[in-house]
Short mmCIF file of C-alpha atoms and ligand atoms in Angstrom, two decimals:
data_model
loop_
_atom_site.label_atom_id
_atom_site.label_comp_id
_atom_site.label_asym_id
_atom_site.label_seq_id
_atom_site.Cartn_x
_atom_site.Cartn_y
_atom_site.Cartn_z
CA MET A 1 88.01 -15.79 0.99
CA GLU A 2 89.63 -13.96 -1.91
CA GLU A 3 87.50 -16.00 -4.28
CA ARG A 4 84.33 -14.18 -3.25
CA TYR A 5 85.46 -11.13 -5.15
CA MET A 6 85.21 -10.82 -8.88
CA LEU A 7 87.03 -7.50 -8.79
CA GLU A 8 89.53 -6.09 -6.31
CA MET A 9 91.11 -2.73 -6.98
CA SER A 10 93.52 -1.69 -4.25
CA GLY A 11 95.53 1.41 -3.48
CA ILE A 12 94.59 3.08 -6.76
CA THR A 13 96.09 6.55 -7.12
CA LYS A 14 95.84 8.84 -10.13
CA SER A 15 96.83 12.47 -10.64
CA PHE A 16 96.16 14.81 -13.53
CA GLY A 17 98.80 17.50 -13.51
CA GLY A 18 98.93 18.56 -9.91
CA ILE A 19 95.41 17.35 -9.09
CA LYS A 20 94.96 14.07 -7.28
CA ALA A 21 91.79 12.60 -8.76
CA LEU A 22 92.19 9.31 -6.87
CA ASN A 23 94.04 8.80 -3.62
CA GLY A 24 94.71 5.16 -2.65
CA VAL A 25 91.22 3.91 -3.47
CA ASP A 26 90.19 0.36 -2.53
CA PHE A 27 87.18 -1.07 -4.32
CA LYS A 28 85.89 -4.65 -4.12
CA VAL A 29 82.99 -6.21 -5.97
CA ARG A 30 81.60 -9.68 -5.30
CA ARG A 31 80.97 -12.16 -8.05
CA GLY A 32 77.62 -11.80 -9.78
CA GLU A 33 76.37 -8.80 -7.86
CA ILE A 34 75.24 -5.38 -9.01
CA HIS A 35 77.42 -2.97 -7.08
CA ALA A 36 76.63 0.75 -7.00
CA LEU A 37 79.44 3.28 -7.07
CA ILE A 38 78.30 6.70 -5.90
CA GLY A 39 79.69 10.08 -4.88
CA GLU A 40 79.52 13.77 -5.66
CA ASN A 41 80.45 15.21 -9.04
CA GLY A 42 84.20 14.98 -9.35
CA ALA A 43 84.56 12.35 -6.60
CA GLY A 44 86.55 10.13 -8.98
CA LYS A 45 84.02 7.47 -10.00
CA SER A 46 84.55 7.71 -13.75
CA THR A 47 88.33 7.97 -13.33
CA LEU A 48 88.39 4.77 -11.26
CA MET A 49 86.36 2.97 -13.90
CA LYS A 50 88.50 4.34 -16.73
CA ILE A 51 91.49 2.76 -15.00
CA LEU A 52 89.65 -0.54 -14.89
CA SER A 53 88.81 -0.27 -18.58
CA GLY A 54 92.34 0.64 -19.62
CA ALA A 55 91.52 4.17 -20.74
CA TYR A 56 93.83 5.61 -18.04
CA LEU A 57 96.92 4.10 -16.42
CA PRO A 58 97.00 4.34 -12.62
CA ASP A 59 100.01 5.97 -10.95
CA GLU A 60 99.85 3.34 -8.23
CA GLY A 61 97.73 0.37 -7.20
CA GLU A 62 96.79 -3.06 -8.45
CA ILE A 63 93.78 -4.74 -10.00
CA ARG A 64 92.69 -8.35 -9.51
CA ILE A 65 89.95 -9.92 -11.56
CA ASP A 66 88.68 -13.29 -10.37
CA GLY A 67 91.68 -13.51 -8.05
CA GLN A 68 94.17 -12.99 -10.84
CA LEU A 69 96.52 -10.00 -10.86
CA CYS A 70 95.84 -8.06 -14.07
CA ASP A 71 98.03 -5.87 -16.17
CA ILE A 72 95.65 -3.44 -17.82
CA ALA A 73 97.64 -1.03 -19.95
CA ALA A 74 95.12 -0.41 -22.74
CA PRO A 75 91.43 -0.91 -23.49
CA ILE A 76 92.21 -4.07 -25.41
CA ASP A 77 93.70 -5.64 -22.25
CA ALA A 78 90.57 -4.84 -20.30
CA ARG A 79 88.41 -6.43 -22.97
CA ARG A 80 90.60 -9.53 -22.82
CA TYR A 81 89.91 -9.80 -19.09
CA GLY A 82 86.21 -9.49 -19.86
CA VAL A 83 85.63 -5.89 -18.77
CA GLY A 84 82.98 -3.98 -20.70
CA ILE A 85 82.14 -0.35 -20.06
CA ILE A 86 79.41 2.05 -21.03
CA TYR A 87 80.94 5.49 -20.71
CA GLN A 88 79.19 8.52 -19.32
CA GLU A 89 80.02 10.51 -22.45
CA PHE A 90 78.91 8.87 -25.66
CA GLN A 91 81.51 7.06 -27.72
CA LEU A 92 79.36 6.63 -30.80
CA ILE A 93 80.36 7.76 -34.27
CA PRO A 94 77.60 10.17 -35.30
CA SER A 95 78.07 9.80 -39.05
CA LEU A 96 77.57 6.02 -38.99
CA SER A 97 74.34 4.09 -38.78
CA VAL A 98 72.97 2.36 -35.69
CA ALA A 99 73.96 -1.06 -37.03
CA GLU A 100 77.50 0.05 -37.90
CA ASN A 101 77.99 1.55 -34.44
CA ILE A 102 76.84 -1.58 -32.65
CA PHE A 103 79.29 -3.80 -34.53
CA ILE A 104 82.10 -1.32 -35.04
CA GLY A 105 85.37 -3.22 -35.41
CA ALA A 106 83.54 -6.52 -35.80
CA PHE A 107 81.65 -6.32 -39.09
CA PRO A 108 80.51 -9.63 -40.59
CA TYR A 109 82.07 -10.39 -43.98
CA LYS A 110 80.72 -12.39 -46.88
CA ALA A 111 82.32 -15.75 -47.64
CA ALA A 112 84.92 -14.16 -49.97
CA GLY A 113 86.20 -12.20 -46.97
CA THR A 114 86.49 -8.63 -48.23
CA VAL A 115 82.90 -7.57 -48.74
CA ILE A 116 80.88 -6.54 -45.72
CA ASP A 117 77.69 -8.54 -45.32
CA TRP A 118 75.33 -5.61 -44.81
CA LYS A 119 72.26 -7.76 -44.65
CA LYS A 120 73.70 -9.85 -41.83
CA LEU A 121 75.00 -6.71 -40.11
CA ARG A 122 71.55 -5.17 -40.08
CA GLY A 123 69.91 -8.44 -39.06
CA ASP A 124 72.35 -8.95 -36.17
CA ALA A 125 71.92 -5.37 -35.04
CA ARG A 126 68.15 -5.76 -35.06
CA ALA A 127 68.48 -8.96 -33.03
CA ALA A 128 70.86 -7.35 -30.52
CA LEU A 129 68.49 -4.43 -30.02
CA SER A 130 65.42 -6.56 -29.66
CA HIS A 131 67.28 -8.85 -27.23
CA ILE A 132 67.19 -5.96 -24.80
CA GLY A 133 63.78 -4.81 -25.92
CA PHE A 134 64.62 -1.74 -27.99
CA ASP A 135 63.04 -1.04 -31.32
CA ILE A 136 64.94 1.38 -33.56
CA ASP A 137 65.46 1.41 -37.32
CA VAL A 138 69.05 0.13 -37.54
CA SER A 139 69.89 2.07 -40.71
CA THR A 140 69.25 5.43 -39.03
CA GLN A 141 72.33 7.62 -38.77
CA VAL A 142 73.28 8.00 -35.10
CA SER A 143 73.50 11.81 -35.31
CA ASP A 144 69.78 11.86 -36.09
CA LEU A 145 68.90 10.12 -32.82
CA SER A 146 68.04 11.83 -29.57
CA VAL A 147 70.44 11.31 -26.67
CA ALA A 148 68.11 8.75 -25.13
CA TYR A 149 68.26 6.59 -28.19
CA GLN A 150 72.00 7.09 -28.48
CA GLN A 151 72.32 5.77 -24.95
CA MET A 152 70.37 2.67 -25.93
CA ILE A 153 72.82 2.03 -28.73
CA GLU A 154 75.72 2.36 -26.28
CA ILE A 155 74.14 -0.21 -24.02
CA THR A 156 73.48 -2.61 -26.87
CA LYS A 157 77.03 -2.18 -28.12
CA ALA A 158 78.57 -2.99 -24.74
CA LEU A 159 76.31 -5.96 -24.08
CA ASN A 160 77.16 -7.36 -27.43
CA LYS A 161 80.68 -8.27 -26.40
CA LYS A 162 81.23 -11.18 -24.01
CA VAL A 163 81.69 -9.51 -20.66
CA ARG A 164 82.27 -10.78 -17.12
CA ILE A 165 82.32 -7.33 -15.55
CA LEU A 166 80.08 -4.67 -17.01
CA VAL A 167 80.49 -1.06 -15.92
CA LEU A 168 77.55 1.28 -16.48
CA ASP A 169 78.53 4.91 -15.91
CA GLU A 170 75.24 6.82 -15.46
CA PRO A 171 73.34 4.84 -18.07
CA THR A 172 69.90 6.04 -17.04
CA SER A 173 70.48 9.77 -16.85
CA VAL A 174 68.95 10.21 -20.30
CA LEU A 175 66.27 7.55 -20.10
CA ALA A 176 62.57 7.93 -19.36
CA PRO A 177 61.06 5.83 -16.56
CA ASN A 178 59.74 3.11 -18.85
CA GLU A 179 63.14 2.84 -20.52
CA VAL A 180 64.86 2.64 -17.16
CA GLU A 181 62.59 -0.28 -16.29
CA LYS A 182 63.64 -2.01 -19.50
CA LEU A 183 67.30 -1.50 -18.68
CA PHE A 184 66.79 -2.92 -15.20
CA ASP A 185 65.15 -6.00 -16.68
CA VAL A 186 68.18 -6.46 -18.89
CA MET A 187 70.49 -6.02 -15.90
CA ARG A 188 68.56 -8.56 -13.84
CA SER A 189 68.78 -11.12 -16.59
CA LEU A 190 72.51 -10.46 -16.99
CA ARG A 191 72.92 -10.97 -13.26
CA GLY A 192 71.10 -14.26 -13.72
CA GLU A 193 73.70 -15.20 -16.32
CA GLY A 194 76.46 -14.46 -13.80
CA VAL A 195 77.66 -11.09 -15.09
CA THR A 196 79.08 -8.82 -12.38
CA MET A 197 78.00 -5.19 -12.75
CA ILE A 198 79.20 -1.85 -11.45
CA TYR A 199 76.54 0.78 -11.58
CA ILE A 200 77.18 4.54 -11.31
CA SER A 201 74.19 6.80 -10.82
CA HIS A 202 73.11 9.98 -9.07
CA LYS A 203 69.55 8.72 -8.79
CA LEU A 204 69.69 7.15 -5.37
CA GLU A 205 66.23 5.57 -5.58
CA GLU A 206 67.55 3.43 -8.40
CA LEU A 207 70.18 1.86 -6.18
CA PHE A 208 67.56 0.47 -3.87
CA THR A 209 65.73 -1.04 -6.83
CA ILE A 210 68.58 -2.64 -8.70
CA CYS A 211 71.79 -2.80 -6.63
CA ASP A 212 72.89 -5.42 -4.08
CA SER A 213 75.57 -3.30 -2.47
CA VAL A 214 77.01 0.16 -2.68
CA THR A 215 80.38 1.88 -2.32
CA VAL A 216 80.65 5.61 -1.63
CA MET A 217 83.56 7.80 -2.76
CA LYS A 218 84.34 11.36 -1.79
CA ASP A 219 87.11 13.68 -3.02
CA GLY A 220 89.06 10.91 -4.70
CA ALA A 221 88.97 8.62 -1.67
CA TYR A 222 87.07 5.55 -0.53
CA VAL A 223 84.42 6.29 2.12
CA GLY A 224 82.64 2.98 2.74
CA THR A 225 80.75 -0.04 1.43
CA GLY A 226 77.52 -1.68 2.56
CA GLU A 227 74.54 -3.78 1.61
CA THR A 228 71.88 -1.66 -0.08
CA ALA A 229 69.23 -3.34 2.05
CA ASP A 230 70.88 -2.06 5.24
CA MET A 231 71.18 1.56 4.13
CA THR A 232 68.83 4.51 3.88
CA LYS A 233 68.87 7.28 1.33
CA ASP A 234 69.71 9.86 4.00
CA GLN A 235 72.66 7.79 5.17
CA LEU A 236 74.02 7.59 1.65
CA ILE A 237 73.58 11.32 1.14
CA SER A 238 75.51 12.22 4.25
CA MET A 239 78.26 9.76 3.33
CA MET A 240 78.45 11.38 -0.10
CA ILE A 241 78.35 15.04 0.74
CA GLY A 242 79.52 14.98 4.32
CA ARG A 243 76.47 16.87 5.56
CA LYS A 244 72.72 16.51 5.86
CA LEU A 245 70.55 17.93 3.15
CA ASP A 246 67.57 20.15 3.95
CA ALA A 247 64.51 20.21 1.76
CA MET A 248 65.27 19.23 -1.81
CA PHE A 249 62.84 21.69 -3.37
CA PRO A 250 62.73 25.32 -2.27
CA MET A 251 59.55 27.09 -1.22
CA ARG A 252 58.71 29.90 -3.57
CA LYS A 253 56.67 33.05 -3.13
CA PRO A 254 53.43 32.81 -5.11
CA LEU A 255 53.08 34.87 -8.29
CA GLU A 256 51.83 38.36 -7.84
CA ARG A 257 51.74 39.57 -11.40
CA ASP A 258 49.91 37.92 -14.23
CA GLU A 259 51.93 38.99 -17.24
CA THR A 260 52.54 36.56 -20.02
CA VAL A 261 56.12 36.77 -21.12
CA LEU A 262 56.15 34.06 -23.77
CA GLU A 263 53.27 32.84 -25.87
CA VAL A 264 53.49 30.16 -28.52
CA ASN A 265 50.49 29.58 -30.76
CA GLY A 266 49.89 26.60 -33.03
CA LEU A 267 53.55 25.80 -33.47
CA SER A 268 54.41 22.94 -35.82
CA SER A 269 57.93 21.78 -36.55
CA GLY A 270 59.41 18.41 -37.37
CA VAL A 271 57.42 15.87 -35.36
CA ASN A 272 55.40 18.50 -33.51
CA HIS A 273 51.95 19.58 -34.47
CA ASP A 274 49.88 22.57 -33.40
CA CYS A 275 51.51 23.17 -30.00
CA SER A 276 50.35 26.13 -27.93
CA ILE A 277 51.85 27.12 -24.60
CA PHE A 278 52.36 30.26 -22.57
CA VAL A 279 54.63 31.22 -19.72
CA ARG A 280 54.03 34.00 -17.22
CA ARG A 281 56.64 36.12 -15.57
CA GLY A 282 57.78 34.45 -12.38
CA GLU A 283 56.35 31.12 -13.38
CA ILE A 284 58.05 27.75 -13.71
CA VAL A 285 56.34 25.76 -16.43
CA GLY A 286 57.14 22.08 -16.91
CA LEU A 287 57.18 20.12 -20.12
CA SER A 288 56.56 16.49 -19.29
CA GLY A 289 56.20 13.40 -21.43
CA LEU A 290 58.11 10.35 -22.53
CA VAL A 291 61.41 10.52 -24.34
CA GLY A 292 60.63 11.20 -27.99
CA SER A 293 57.32 12.94 -27.22
CA GLY A 294 58.56 16.16 -28.81
CA ARG A 295 59.57 18.24 -25.77
CA THR A 296 63.11 19.00 -26.88
CA GLU A 297 61.96 19.59 -30.45
CA LEU A 298 59.38 22.11 -29.25
CA VAL A 299 61.86 24.22 -27.30
CA ARG A 300 64.41 23.97 -30.09
CA ALA A 301 61.85 25.46 -32.48
CA ILE A 302 61.07 28.26 -30.01
CA PHE A 303 64.81 28.91 -29.73
CA GLY A 304 65.24 29.05 -33.51
CA ALA A 305 67.42 25.94 -33.61
CA ASP A 306 64.84 24.09 -35.73
CA ALA A 307 62.58 25.64 -38.35
CA MET A 308 58.91 26.23 -37.58
CA THR A 309 56.50 25.15 -40.30
CA ALA A 310 53.48 26.87 -38.75
CA GLY A 311 52.54 28.99 -35.78
CA GLU A 312 53.66 32.20 -34.11
CA ILE A 313 55.72 33.27 -31.11
CA LEU A 314 54.96 36.33 -29.00
CA LEU A 315 57.45 37.76 -26.56
CA GLU A 316 56.01 40.24 -24.06
CA GLY A 317 52.97 40.50 -26.30
CA ARG A 318 54.86 41.32 -29.48
CA ARG A 319 55.09 38.93 -32.34
CA VAL A 320 58.71 38.02 -32.97
CA SER A 321 60.50 36.24 -35.75
CA ILE A 322 63.17 33.88 -34.46
CA LYS A 323 65.20 32.50 -37.33
CA ASN A 324 68.16 31.18 -35.41
CA PRO A 325 69.49 30.83 -31.85
CA ARG A 326 71.39 34.10 -32.22
CA ASN A 327 68.05 35.93 -32.72
CA ALA A 328 66.62 34.14 -29.72
CA VAL A 329 69.50 35.09 -27.43
CA LYS A 330 69.28 38.70 -28.61
CA LEU A 331 65.56 38.78 -27.84
CA GLY A 332 66.24 37.39 -24.37
CA ILE A 333 65.53 33.68 -24.66
CA GLY A 334 68.07 31.25 -23.25
CA LEU A 335 68.10 27.50 -23.84
CA ILE A 336 70.13 25.22 -21.62
CA PRO A 337 70.29 22.13 -23.81
CA GLU A 338 70.25 18.47 -22.86
CA ASP A 339 73.21 17.56 -25.00
CA ARG A 340 75.93 19.62 -23.39
CA LYS A 341 78.70 18.23 -25.56
CA ARG A 342 77.11 19.30 -28.81
CA HIS A 343 75.40 22.53 -27.82
CA GLY A 344 76.32 23.54 -24.30
CA VAL A 345 79.99 24.25 -23.75
CA ILE A 346 83.24 24.57 -25.64
CA LEU A 347 85.42 21.88 -24.12
CA ASN A 348 88.80 23.38 -24.91
CA LYS A 349 87.95 26.78 -23.48
CA SER A 350 88.14 27.78 -19.84
CA ILE A 351 85.29 27.85 -17.35
CA ARG A 352 85.68 31.65 -17.29
CA GLN A 353 85.25 32.00 -21.05
CA ASN A 354 82.38 29.53 -21.21
CA THR A 355 80.52 31.28 -18.41
CA THR A 356 80.38 34.66 -20.14
CA MET A 357 80.11 33.39 -23.70
CA ALA A 358 76.39 33.97 -24.20
CA ALA A 359 76.41 37.50 -22.77
CA VAL A 360 79.85 38.95 -23.33
CA ASN A 361 78.28 42.39 -23.78
CA LYS A 362 77.65 42.47 -20.03
CA ILE A 363 81.35 42.68 -19.30
CA VAL A 364 82.61 44.58 -22.33
CA ASN A 365 83.71 48.16 -21.98
CA MET A 366 84.39 50.01 -25.23
CA GLY A 367 85.00 46.81 -27.11
CA VAL A 368 87.28 45.23 -24.53
CA ILE A 369 86.37 42.40 -22.17
CA LYS A 370 86.93 43.43 -18.58
CA GLY A 371 88.99 40.48 -17.44
CA SER A 372 88.60 41.04 -13.71
CA GLU A 373 84.80 41.26 -13.93
CA GLU A 374 84.66 38.20 -16.10
CA LYS A 375 86.74 36.31 -13.58
CA ARG A 376 84.63 37.52 -10.67
CA ALA A 377 81.37 36.50 -12.35
CA ALA A 378 82.75 33.07 -13.23
CA THR A 379 84.17 32.53 -9.75
CA GLU A 380 80.89 33.52 -8.13
CA LEU A 381 78.98 30.96 -10.18
CA VAL A 382 81.59 28.26 -9.54
CA GLU A 383 81.05 28.82 -5.82
CA LYS A 384 77.29 29.04 -6.02
CA LEU A 385 76.98 25.83 -8.00
CA ARG A 386 79.86 24.12 -6.13
CA THR A 387 81.60 23.32 -9.39
CA LYS A 388 84.60 21.17 -8.56
CA THR A 389 87.64 22.62 -10.31
CA PRO A 390 91.12 23.80 -9.38
CA SER A 391 90.39 27.21 -10.97
CA VAL A 392 88.09 29.11 -13.35
CA GLU A 393 90.94 28.95 -15.85
CA SER A 394 90.67 25.15 -16.24
CA ASP A 395 89.36 23.82 -19.53
CA VAL A 396 85.78 22.59 -19.30
CA GLY A 397 86.87 19.38 -21.03
CA ASP A 398 88.93 18.39 -17.97
CA LEU A 399 85.96 18.54 -15.60
CA SER A 400 83.90 15.53 -14.55
CA GLY A 401 80.61 15.03 -16.37
CA GLY A 402 78.40 16.63 -13.73
CA ASN A 403 80.69 19.60 -13.35
CA GLN A 404 80.51 20.29 -17.08
CA GLN A 405 76.75 20.44 -16.71
CA LYS A 406 77.18 23.06 -14.01
CA VAL A 407 79.20 25.25 -16.37
CA VAL A 408 76.39 25.08 -18.94
CA LEU A 409 74.02 26.30 -16.24
CA ALA A 410 76.42 29.04 -15.18
CA LYS A 411 76.60 30.30 -18.74
CA TRP A 412 72.86 30.80 -19.03
CA ILE A 413 72.37 32.10 -15.54
CA PHE A 414 74.94 34.76 -16.35
CA SER A 415 73.13 35.63 -19.59
CA ASP A 416 70.13 37.11 -17.81
CA SER A 417 67.44 36.15 -20.30
CA LYS A 418 63.73 36.97 -19.97
CA VAL A 419 62.79 33.40 -20.72
CA MET A 420 64.99 30.57 -19.58
CA ILE A 421 64.45 27.09 -20.95
CA PHE A 422 66.11 24.21 -19.12
CA ASP A 423 66.24 20.86 -20.88
CA GLU A 424 66.94 18.17 -18.26
CA PRO A 425 68.86 20.61 -16.02
CA THR A 426 69.99 18.15 -13.38
CA ARG A 427 70.94 15.27 -15.56
CA GLY A 428 74.13 13.79 -14.13
CA VAL A 429 74.53 16.16 -11.20
CA ASP A 430 74.85 14.94 -7.63
CA VAL A 431 72.10 15.35 -5.02
CA GLY A 432 73.72 18.29 -3.28
CA ALA A 433 74.15 20.22 -6.52
CA LYS A 434 70.64 19.24 -7.57
CA SER A 435 69.11 21.10 -4.69
CA GLU A 436 71.38 24.08 -5.46
CA ILE A 437 70.13 24.07 -9.05
CA TYR A 438 66.50 23.95 -7.92
CA GLN A 439 67.25 26.88 -5.68
CA ILE A 440 68.75 28.84 -8.57
CA ILE A 441 65.89 28.05 -10.97
CA SER A 442 63.49 29.12 -8.30
CA GLU A 443 65.37 32.37 -7.71
CA LEU A 444 65.34 33.08 -11.44
CA ALA A 445 61.55 32.76 -11.41
CA GLU A 446 61.25 34.93 -8.33
CA SER A 447 63.28 37.62 -10.04
CA GLY A 448 60.57 37.77 -12.74
CA LYS A 449 61.82 35.50 -15.48
CA GLY A 450 59.61 32.98 -17.22
CA VAL A 451 61.09 29.51 -16.85
CA ILE A 452 60.43 26.35 -18.83
CA VAL A 453 61.77 23.06 -17.48
CA ILE A 454 61.86 19.83 -19.43
CA SER A 455 62.41 16.85 -17.20
CA SER A 456 61.97 13.11 -17.34
CA GLU A 457 62.13 12.96 -13.58
CA MET A 458 58.60 13.09 -12.23
CA GLU A 459 59.84 14.16 -8.83
CA GLU A 460 61.52 17.17 -10.36
CA ILE A 461 58.47 18.27 -12.34
CA ILE A 462 56.20 17.83 -9.34
CA GLY A 463 58.54 19.52 -6.89
CA LEU A 464 59.51 22.47 -9.03
CA CYS A 465 56.75 23.47 -11.45
CA ASP A 466 53.70 25.73 -11.07
CA ARG A 467 52.11 24.43 -14.22
CA VAL A 468 52.89 21.52 -16.53
CA TYR A 469 52.17 20.77 -20.16
CA VAL A 470 52.29 17.09 -21.06
CA MET A 471 53.28 16.01 -24.54
CA HIS A 472 52.68 12.85 -26.47
CA GLU A 473 53.76 12.15 -30.05
CA GLY A 474 54.35 15.78 -30.90
CA ARG A 475 51.14 17.16 -29.44
CA ILE A 476 50.21 18.81 -26.18
CA THR A 477 47.84 16.34 -24.56
CA GLY A 478 47.19 18.08 -21.28
CA MET A 479 47.86 21.00 -18.99
CA VAL A 480 47.82 20.68 -15.22
CA SER A 481 48.63 23.06 -12.40
CA GLY A 482 49.05 23.18 -8.63
CA ASP A 483 47.82 20.11 -6.78
CA GLU A 484 46.77 18.44 -10.02
CA ILE A 485 50.44 17.86 -10.81
CA THR A 486 50.71 14.25 -9.70
CA GLU A 487 52.52 11.25 -11.08
CA ASP A 488 49.18 9.73 -12.03
CA THR A 489 47.89 12.64 -14.10
CA LEU A 490 51.22 13.25 -15.78
CA MET A 491 51.52 9.59 -16.72
CA ARG A 492 47.96 9.43 -17.98
CA TYR A 493 48.46 12.33 -20.39
CA ALA A 494 51.91 11.08 -21.38
CA ILE A 495 50.64 7.78 -22.74
CA GLU A 496 47.30 9.06 -23.99
N1 ATP B 501 91.52 14.12 -18.16
C1 ATP B 501 91.51 14.86 -17.04
N2 ATP B 501 92.32 15.92 -16.87
C2 ATP B 501 92.30 16.66 -15.74
N3 ATP B 501 91.49 16.41 -14.70
C3 ATP B 501 90.65 15.36 -14.80
C4 ATP B 501 90.61 14.54 -15.97
N4 ATP B 501 89.67 13.57 -15.78
C5 ATP B 501 89.15 13.79 -14.55
N5 ATP B 501 89.74 14.86 -13.95
C6 ATP B 501 89.45 15.38 -12.62
O1 ATP B 501 89.41 14.29 -11.71
C7 ATP B 501 88.37 14.44 -10.76
C8 ATP B 501 87.47 13.22 -10.76
O2 ATP B 501 86.71 13.20 -11.97
P1 ATP B 501 85.71 12.03 -12.35
O3 ATP B 501 85.31 12.26 -13.77
O4 ATP B 501 86.30 10.72 -12.02
O5 ATP B 501 84.49 12.33 -11.38
P2 ATP B 501 83.07 11.57 -11.22
O6 ATP B 501 83.02 11.04 -9.84
O7 ATP B 501 82.90 10.61 -12.33
O8 ATP B 501 82.05 12.79 -11.32
P3 ATP B 501 80.60 12.95 -12.10
O9 ATP B 501 79.57 12.46 -11.15
O10 ATP B 501 80.49 14.43 -12.28
O11 ATP B 501 80.68 12.22 -13.38
C9 ATP B 501 87.66 15.73 -11.11
O12 ATP B 501 88.11 16.75 -10.27
C10 ATP B 501 88.07 16.00 -12.55
O13 ATP B 501 88.09 17.38 -12.83
MG1 MG B 502 81.61 10.57 -13.98
#
């Protein structure tokens, strides 16, 4: 009987300070299956997998791999047992090239033994990438890649080692649909080769496509396991959040005014060429397109984070010069970035400080921050977004991935900008929080702000936006509104 399981984790308990992140969790995975591990933000999924990979030591519990009791005290032990993991937060070294990152710690040497064989390194890296169907120049420095491409490098790097159990912690949250398909192909072929996989994702549809079975966790505890084929999405949601979810997307009052708040004419920057868009007050405008189509670059230029080489920006009808993000924030433009680690939050500062960071003036009285108001504002947003944390004084760095994302949102919601730009706002957040975020974005629009949403999730664009611009290779290829916003039209313009 025991032999059926490739992995058995039992009675796993782990506390951080006084907080019990895992409480006697049992988790079993059969040989050669793709097993989904799901649960709300902060449920303990990543912590459980970090124990398997030797990044954390459990306080209690035991791990068996292929029936054998394992002593995993460090990452190197886990690798020895054949455990590979793709972490939720990138582990790449930004200053090194793609090829160097893929083979870090295992560079090929020339016959003499001391000189790195760069030609072989690059060749092997190219082969590893093309094995899983990705095409990137391997000498590119990783810091110059978008998050989607960085994720591809992570995947390649993990697959490159000989693994029996491969853990993928939210690998698709930054990928576009066509890239997700590619990843699934790779996973299917790995399953064919007998690799057992554990798959963490908040995109429940994906589980039905790729996973054989699923385990649900909640509040650091095991809830249940079942065959994916026997479960429905609604069942999984109520197991995860302990309640039924109403409509995912809120109904919004139609626009009454027709005032343009932001107008961008003929903007060129980096890869983008001659982009023109406008946003009305109270309107949610989507930016759709494949990863790399120029969406993030466009909003970064509007926000002053990248230089414009041509074009003009008008805010409430007046031409403005935005030289840097500080200008943009002052003028009332907020950008909630996709890469929260680099641009969104300060990890070693508290939730309270991060929340008010972009608009400290709102709570300053004669040069002094009013601590009680700051705390109240931060607490309110923690409750509204259901951020899982012991207190607003906790460092953002100690939160789970999805909860960090919620702090980024809190920061910009607090800032009260005229134009709010959200770049992949629900990446990595659980279904319950997703619908809360849609509600908040919708309320921001109703209160008269102009909202821009970049999303790779079609469902999100269709459910949330009044009007959508589609981009392809740095140009705007189409604009659709209302009922015209369908998967078909968006896809057609995206690959045009
Ligand atoms: N290093 C740490 N120090 C303190 N608390 C931590 C640490 N790592 C995790 N936690 C806490 O443990 C709990 C579980 O976090 P974990 O990252 O495992 O959640 P998760 O299920 O992966 O969530 P998400 O879907 O948001 O990634 C959270 O409450 C988190 O704040
Ligand atoms: Mg996690």
